[in-house]
Coordinates of C-alpha atoms in Angstrom, one line a residue:
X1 CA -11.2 14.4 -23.8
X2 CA -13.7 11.8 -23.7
X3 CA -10.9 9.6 -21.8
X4 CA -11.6 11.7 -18.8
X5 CA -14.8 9.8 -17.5
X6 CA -12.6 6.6 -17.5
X7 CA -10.0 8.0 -15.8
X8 CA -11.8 9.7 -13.4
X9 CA -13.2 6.1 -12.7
X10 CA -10.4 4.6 -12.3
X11 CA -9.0 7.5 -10.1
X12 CA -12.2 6.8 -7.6
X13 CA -11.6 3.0 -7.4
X14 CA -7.7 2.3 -7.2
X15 CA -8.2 4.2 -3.3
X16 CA -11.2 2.3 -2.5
X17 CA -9.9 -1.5 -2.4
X18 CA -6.9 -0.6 0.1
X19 CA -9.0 0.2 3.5
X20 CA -9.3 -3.5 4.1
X21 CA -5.6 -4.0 5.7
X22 CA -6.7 -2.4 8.9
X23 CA -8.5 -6.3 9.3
X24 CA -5.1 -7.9 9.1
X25 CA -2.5 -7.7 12.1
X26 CA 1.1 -7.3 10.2
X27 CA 4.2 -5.6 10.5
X28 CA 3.8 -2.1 9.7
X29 CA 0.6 -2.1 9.6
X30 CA 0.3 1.9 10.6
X31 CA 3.0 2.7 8.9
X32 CA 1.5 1.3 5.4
X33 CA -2.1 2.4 6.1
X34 CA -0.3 6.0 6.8
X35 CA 1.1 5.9 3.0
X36 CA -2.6 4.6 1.8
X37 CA -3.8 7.1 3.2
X38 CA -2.0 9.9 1.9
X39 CA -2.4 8.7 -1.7
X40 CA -6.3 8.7 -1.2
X41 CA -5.8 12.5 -0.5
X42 CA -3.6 12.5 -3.7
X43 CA -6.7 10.9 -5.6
X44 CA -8.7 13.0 -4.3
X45 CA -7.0 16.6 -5.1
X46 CA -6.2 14.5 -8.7
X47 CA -10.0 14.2 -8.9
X48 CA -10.6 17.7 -8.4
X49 CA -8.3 19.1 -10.7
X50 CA -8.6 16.5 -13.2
X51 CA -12.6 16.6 -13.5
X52 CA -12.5 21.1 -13.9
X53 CA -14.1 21.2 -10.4
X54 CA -11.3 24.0 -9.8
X55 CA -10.7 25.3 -13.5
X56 CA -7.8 26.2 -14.7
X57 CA -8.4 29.8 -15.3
X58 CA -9.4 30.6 -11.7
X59 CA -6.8 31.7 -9.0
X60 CA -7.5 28.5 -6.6
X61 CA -5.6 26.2 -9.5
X62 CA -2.0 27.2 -9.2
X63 CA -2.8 26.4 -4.8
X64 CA -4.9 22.9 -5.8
X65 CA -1.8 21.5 -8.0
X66 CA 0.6 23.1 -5.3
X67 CA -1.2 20.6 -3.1
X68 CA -1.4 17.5 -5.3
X69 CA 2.9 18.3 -5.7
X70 CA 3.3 18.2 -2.4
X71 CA 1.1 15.1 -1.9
X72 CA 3.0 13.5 -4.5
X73 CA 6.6 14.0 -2.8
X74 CA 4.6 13.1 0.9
X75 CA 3.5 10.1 0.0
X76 CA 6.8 8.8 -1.9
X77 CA 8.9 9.4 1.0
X78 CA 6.6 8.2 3.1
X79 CA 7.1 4.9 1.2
X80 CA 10.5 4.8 1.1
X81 CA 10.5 5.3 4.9
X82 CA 8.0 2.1 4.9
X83 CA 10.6 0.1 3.6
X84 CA 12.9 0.8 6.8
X85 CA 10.1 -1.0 8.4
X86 CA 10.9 -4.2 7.3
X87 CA 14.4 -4.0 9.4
X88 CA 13.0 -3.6 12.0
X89 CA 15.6 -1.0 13.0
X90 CA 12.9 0.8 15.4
X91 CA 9.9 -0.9 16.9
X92 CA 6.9 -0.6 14.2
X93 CA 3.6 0.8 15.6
X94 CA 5.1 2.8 18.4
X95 CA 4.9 6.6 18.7
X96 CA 8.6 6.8 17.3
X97 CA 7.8 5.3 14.4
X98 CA 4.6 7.0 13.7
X99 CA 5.8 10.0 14.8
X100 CA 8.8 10.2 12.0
X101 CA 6.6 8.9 9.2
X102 CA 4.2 11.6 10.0
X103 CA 7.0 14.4 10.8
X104 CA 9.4 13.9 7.4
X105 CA 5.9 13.3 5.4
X106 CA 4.9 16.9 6.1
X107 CA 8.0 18.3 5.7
X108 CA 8.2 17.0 2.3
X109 CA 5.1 18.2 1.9
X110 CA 5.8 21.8 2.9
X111 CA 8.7 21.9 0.7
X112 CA 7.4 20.9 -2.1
X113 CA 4.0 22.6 -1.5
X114 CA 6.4 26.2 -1.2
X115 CA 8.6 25.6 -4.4
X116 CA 5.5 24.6 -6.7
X117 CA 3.5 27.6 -5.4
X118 CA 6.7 30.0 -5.7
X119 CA 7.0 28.6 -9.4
X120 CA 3.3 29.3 -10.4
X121 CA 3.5 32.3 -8.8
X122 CA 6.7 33.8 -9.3
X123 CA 7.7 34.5 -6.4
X124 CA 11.0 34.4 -4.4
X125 CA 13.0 34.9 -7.9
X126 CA 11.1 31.5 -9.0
X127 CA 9.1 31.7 -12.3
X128 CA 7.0 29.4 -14.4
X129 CA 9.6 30.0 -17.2
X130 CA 12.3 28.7 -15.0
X131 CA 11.2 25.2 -13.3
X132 CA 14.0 23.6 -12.5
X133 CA 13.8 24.1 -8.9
X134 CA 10.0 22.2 -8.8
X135 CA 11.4 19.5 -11.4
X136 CA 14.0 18.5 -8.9
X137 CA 11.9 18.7 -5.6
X138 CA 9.0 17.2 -7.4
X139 CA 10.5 14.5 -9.5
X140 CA 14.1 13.9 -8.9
X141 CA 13.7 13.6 -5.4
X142 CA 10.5 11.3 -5.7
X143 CA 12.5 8.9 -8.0
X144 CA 15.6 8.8 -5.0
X145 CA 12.5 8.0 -2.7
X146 CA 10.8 5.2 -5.1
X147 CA 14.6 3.9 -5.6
X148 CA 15.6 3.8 -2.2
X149 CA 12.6 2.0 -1.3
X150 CA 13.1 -0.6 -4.1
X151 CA 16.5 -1.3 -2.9
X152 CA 15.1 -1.8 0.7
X153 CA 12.8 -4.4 -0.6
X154 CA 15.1 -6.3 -2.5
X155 CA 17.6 -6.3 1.0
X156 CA 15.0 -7.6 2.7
X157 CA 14.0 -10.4 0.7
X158 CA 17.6 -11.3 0.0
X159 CA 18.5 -11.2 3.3
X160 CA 16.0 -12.0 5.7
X161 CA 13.5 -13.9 3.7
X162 CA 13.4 -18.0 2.6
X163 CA 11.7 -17.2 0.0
X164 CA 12.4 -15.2 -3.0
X165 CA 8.7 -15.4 -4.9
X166 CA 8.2 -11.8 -3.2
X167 CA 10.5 -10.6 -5.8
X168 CA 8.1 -10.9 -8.4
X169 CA 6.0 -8.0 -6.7
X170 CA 8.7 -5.7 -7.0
X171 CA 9.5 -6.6 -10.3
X172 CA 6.1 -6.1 -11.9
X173 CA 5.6 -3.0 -9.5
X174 CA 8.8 -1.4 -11.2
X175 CA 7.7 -2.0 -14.4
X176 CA 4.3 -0.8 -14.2
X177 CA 5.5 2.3 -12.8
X178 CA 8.0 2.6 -15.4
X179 CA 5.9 1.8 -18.3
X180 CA 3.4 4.6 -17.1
X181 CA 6.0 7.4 -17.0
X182 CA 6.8 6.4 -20.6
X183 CA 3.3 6.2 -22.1
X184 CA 2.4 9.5 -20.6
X185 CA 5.1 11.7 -21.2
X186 CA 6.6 9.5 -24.8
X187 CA 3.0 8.2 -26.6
X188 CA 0.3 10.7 -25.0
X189 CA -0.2 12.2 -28.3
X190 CA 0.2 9.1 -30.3
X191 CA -2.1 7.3 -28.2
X192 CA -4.3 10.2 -28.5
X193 CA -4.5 10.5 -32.3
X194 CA -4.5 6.9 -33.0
X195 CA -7.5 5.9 -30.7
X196 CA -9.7 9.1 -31.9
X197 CA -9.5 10.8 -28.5
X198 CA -11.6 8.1 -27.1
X199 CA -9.2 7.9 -24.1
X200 CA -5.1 8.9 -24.3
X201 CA -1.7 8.4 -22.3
X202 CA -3.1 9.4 -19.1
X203 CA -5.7 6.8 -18.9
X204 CA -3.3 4.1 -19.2
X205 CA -0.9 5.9 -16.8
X206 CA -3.4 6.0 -14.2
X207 CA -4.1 2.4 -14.9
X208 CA -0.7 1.4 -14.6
X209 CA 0.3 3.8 -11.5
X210 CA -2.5 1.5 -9.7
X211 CA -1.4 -1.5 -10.6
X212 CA 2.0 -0.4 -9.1
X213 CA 0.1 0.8 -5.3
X214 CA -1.6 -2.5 -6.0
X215 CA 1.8 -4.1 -5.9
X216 CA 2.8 -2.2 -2.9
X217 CA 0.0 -3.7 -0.8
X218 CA 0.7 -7.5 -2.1
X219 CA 4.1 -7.1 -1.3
X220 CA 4.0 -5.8 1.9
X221 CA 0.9 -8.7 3.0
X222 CA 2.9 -11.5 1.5
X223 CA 6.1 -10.7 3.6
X224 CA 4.4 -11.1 7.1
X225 CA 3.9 -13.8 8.8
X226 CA 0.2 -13.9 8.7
X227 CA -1.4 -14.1 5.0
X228 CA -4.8 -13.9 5.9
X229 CA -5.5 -13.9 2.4
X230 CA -3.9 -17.4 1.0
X231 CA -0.9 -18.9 1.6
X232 CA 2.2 -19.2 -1.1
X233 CA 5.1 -21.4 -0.8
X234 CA 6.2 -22.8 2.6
X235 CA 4.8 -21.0 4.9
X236 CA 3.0 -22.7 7.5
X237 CA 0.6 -21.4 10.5
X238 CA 2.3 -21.7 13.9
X239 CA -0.2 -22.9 16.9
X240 CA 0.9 -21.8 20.4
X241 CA -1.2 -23.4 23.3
X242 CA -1.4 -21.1 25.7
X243 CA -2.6 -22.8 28.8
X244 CA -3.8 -26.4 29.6
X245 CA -7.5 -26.9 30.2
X246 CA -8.3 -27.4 34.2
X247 CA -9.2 -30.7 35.0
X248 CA -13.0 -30.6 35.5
X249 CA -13.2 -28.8 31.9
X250 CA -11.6 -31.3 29.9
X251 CA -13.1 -33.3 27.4
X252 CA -14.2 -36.3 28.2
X253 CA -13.0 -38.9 25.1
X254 CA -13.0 -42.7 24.3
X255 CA -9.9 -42.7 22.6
X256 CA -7.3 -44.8 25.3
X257 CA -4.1 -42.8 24.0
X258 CA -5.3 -39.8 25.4
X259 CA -3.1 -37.5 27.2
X260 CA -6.0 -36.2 29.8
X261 CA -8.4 -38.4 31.6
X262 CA -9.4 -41.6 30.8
X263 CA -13.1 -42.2 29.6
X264 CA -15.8 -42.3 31.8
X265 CA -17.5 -43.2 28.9
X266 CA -15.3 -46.9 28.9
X267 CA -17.0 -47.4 32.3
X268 CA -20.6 -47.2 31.7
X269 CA -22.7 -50.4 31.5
X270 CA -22.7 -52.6 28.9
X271 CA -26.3 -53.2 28.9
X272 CA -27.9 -50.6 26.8
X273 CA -30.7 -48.7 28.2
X274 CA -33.6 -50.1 25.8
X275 CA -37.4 -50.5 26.5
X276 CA -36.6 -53.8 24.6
X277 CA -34.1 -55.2 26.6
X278 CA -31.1 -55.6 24.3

């Protein structure tokens, strides 16, 4: 379809705008760039199947989509275990938590990587006539991992939070996610037939999967204490002094409700040093 230039677009762009956080010193920061980075491989292998670079017809394509199923259940529970972060139930950053991200990410991705091949292939008493095995592992267990992690959010805010405007990013992140499920699997022909094949279902779906990750990232930046991109609601910067000046560095000021030394420049002549006298 002629859709598939957009897409493939939109597909290069929604992984491009997310390498910025390692700038910004938050909680979890590891731990969310690990889940980034993970769905830029899942663009990636989506770019390669999506644009024919592997075709369909050759025996690489049942191994490629193998690989983009088990990126798909990697990088979901790797987001659900993102939103344990928040609890701080295990120091963030350490090799602990790194460690288990990385660990139950792969494992996911083995499992899944094993039933989807086993399907295509039909092996193991698995057959592409009989997928409910890879519809469980692929989706069912995705959506535990996408709802467990939207409960975990909504726990934190409610209950460690003053705020509650960070609701709004799980809200609109639901719904975009949810709205992309249904146009692609519910209206992808209508769409299709009704807009003359000049882009279908998928195209928004992609759109509105990266409006979701978007989501993801705005959620996680605006519940740390830092918002090094603009500040909502009450937060305020905290300033810590961490030592006092020595006393031959100080300022010198002309201000007499200073706390440091009085003004030398209070003690100077009162005759100005003109040529003219005055």
């Amino acid at each position: 379809m002629t859709s598939g230039r957009g897409k493939n677009a939109l597909e290069t762009q929604r992984a491009g705008g997310v390498w910025g956080i390692w700038a910004n010193f938050h909680t979890g920061r590891k731990e969310i760039a690990t889940f980034f980075y993970l769905y830029g491989l899942l663009t990636i292998c989506s770019l390669l199947i999506d644009c024919g670079v592997v075709p369909p017809a050759s025996g690489a394509y049942p191994y490629f989509v193998a690989v983009q199923l088990g990126l798909v259940s990697a990088t979901c529970i790797c987001l659900m275990i993102n939103g344990f972060v928040g609890f701080q139930l295990y120091e963030d950053g350490t090799t602990l938590s790194i460690w288990l991200l990385r660990v139950c990410s792969l494992a996911m991705f083995i499992i899944s990587f094993a039933v989807s091949l086993l399907t295509f292939q039909g092996w193991a008493g698995l057959s592409p006539d009989n997928t409910i095995g890879l519809f469980v592992v692929v989706y069912v267990f995705s959506a535990i991992f996408i709802f467990v992690y939207i409960v975990m959010l909504v726990l934190l805010v409610l209950g460690t939070l003053q705020e509650r405007w960070p609701l709004l990013h799980i809200i609109f992140g639901v719904l975009a996610l949810v709205f992309s499920q249904v146009i692609l699997y519910a209206f992808s022909e209508i769409i299709c037939d009704n807009v003359a094949h000049y882009f279908d279902a998928l195209f928004l779906s992609t759109l509105l999967n990266l409006l979701a990750v978007m989501l993801v990232y705005k959620f996680w930046d605006a519940i740390t204490q830092e918002d090094l991109e603009f500040s909502v609601g009450q937060r305020q910067n905290n300033w810590e002094v961490k030592a006092l000046l020595p006393e031959e560095d100080r300022r010198e000021t002309m201000y007499m409700d200073s706390d440091y030394a009085t003004s030398t420049y209070l003690n100077q002549p009162a005759q100005r040093g003109s040529v003219y006298g005055y």
